[in-house]
Amino acid sequence: MVRQNLSMNLMSSKYVVLFALLLLFAGATYEEIINDKKRQAEYIEKQVERYNTLVDNYKTELDELKIKTDSTEAQVNDLKTFLKDYENRTYMTTEQIASETAKIINLAEEVDRIQESFKKKVLNLYKHGKNYDLELLFSSKSPNEYIRRNLYLQHFSQNRKKELRELKSKKFVLDEKKKMLSLSTSSQRFYIESRRNEKAALEAKLKELNSEKETIENDVNINIERIRRYESHLNNITNFMNNFTENKDKFKSSKASRLNYDSADLNKSKGNLNLPVDIGLVLNKFGSSINASTNTISINTGVDYSIAKGSKVYAVAEGTVTLVGELPYYGKCIIVKHGNGFRTVYAALSETNVEPGSSVKLNQVIGKSGETIEGQMLHFELWKDVIPLNPSEWLRN
């Protein structure tokens, strides 16, 4: 279905708004309209709060996963470094042991140098700490200098982490090589094999962690987009209520009757059909649209009205109920057959008041509106034989 923001054109002119209201809200009082929108606003605010909490929880999971992923990846890389010298053999000859001993001595000296260097930096950090970082930032003479110093501190911190990781890696390889020298030839062969198996298991675990992280990141993006849509929806409802309140005195304060017309042949009433709800604020229009975040094309074969759950849903013409059931994504639905091959579909319902085979009259309340994952709404479709029609060309607007 089409996913796009509510049309702001309705809000552009008070006169246009007033004219639209007189047409769209026949059958509802001012208080009913305002209460409907207030219920929707409260619902949306709760949904935004809910999904914000969900996103925060996902981000906490991602932080924990990142620690596990980084740790597992480091273990895999350490084992790769160690096993690289034993790719084509499972034990060391006497000459190789002598050569390996010399390498270990050099590696031990390198580890000592890195460790001493890192120790000095840690002591320096302990002496100055975050206060030094703050002093360095706050003593900046311009915004650009502040940004440069901040980037420097971030880079400095990243370098310390990198050095610590390098130190741990070299110490791991050093300890492993020392252990190899202490083993017999046969034990070396089994030890190398066990380390290869361990590396394979860690690689499998790393793949699972990355897959889990990708899934959660996708969930975060989906819910952030959902929050954006809800906030946009809430903004449009707020604008609508502000404009509507300004025209309170001009709006009919008593219930107005929905229009009556000959609905036996819908061709004669094209452009003048009553809306299936009292409040015709369009959420999604008829036709196709491109989702900017997923770059996918969605097709809406009807129109979605933004309306609070539990609002009355009316038959737009007389006819016979052919189906009361469920539709994927939309949930409860009613399909009514009219003359000359016309059919109307009412979906995303919370309640249905009719049965299959029963006759319905024009403006009869056949159910109540409900909600989908996109929010509270009514989904309405108009068909001629097997062709979906654009409801906006048939309903009063």
PDB file of C-alpha atoms in Angstrom, residues 85-86 88-101 180-181 183-186 188-189:
ATOM      1  CA  ASP A  85      53.588 -20.305  10.619  1.00  0.00           C
ATOM      2  CA  TYR A  86      52.170 -23.832  10.781  1.00  0.00           C
ATOM      3  CA  ASN A  88      51.972 -26.687   5.914  1.00  0.00           C
ATOM      4  CA  ARG A  89      53.215 -28.665   8.887  1.00  0.00           C
ATOM      5  CA  THR A  90      51.901 -30.151  12.101  1.00  0.00           C
ATOM      6  CA  TYR A  91      55.179 -30.211  14.072  1.00  0.00           C
ATOM      7  CA  MET A  92      58.620 -28.520  14.070  1.00  0.00           C
ATOM      8  CA  THR A  93      61.970 -29.979  13.073  1.00  0.00           C
ATOM      9  CA  THR A  94      65.135 -29.332  15.122  1.00  0.00           C
ATOM     10  CA  GLU A  95      66.192 -26.539  12.730  1.00  0.00           C
ATOM     11  CA  GLN A  96      62.752 -24.979  12.892  1.00  0.00           C
ATOM     12  CA  ILE A  97      62.814 -25.068  16.677  1.00  0.00           C
ATOM     13  CA  ALA A  98      66.136 -23.152  16.678  1.00  0.00           C
ATOM     14  CA  SER A  99      64.730 -20.605  14.219  1.00  0.00           C
ATOM     15  CA  GLU A 100      61.501 -20.312  16.224  1.00  0.00           C
ATOM     16  CA  THR A 101      63.484 -19.727  19.431  1.00  0.00           C
ATOM     17  CA  MET A 180      54.968 -25.088  21.287  1.00  0.00           C
ATOM     18  CA  LEU A 181      58.645 -25.286  22.232  1.00  0.00           C
ATOM     19  CA  LEU A 183      55.774 -29.772  23.681  1.00  0.00           C
ATOM     20  CA  SER A 184      57.023 -32.999  22.145  1.00  0.00           C
ATOM     21  CA  THR A 185      56.787 -33.480  18.371  1.00  0.00           C
ATOM     22  CA  SER A 186      53.624 -35.590  18.609  1.00  0.00           C
ATOM     23  CA  GLN A 188      52.804 -30.258  18.772  1.00  0.00           C
ATOM     24  CA  ARG A 189      50.826 -31.972  16.024  1.00  0.00           C
TER      25      ARG A 189
END
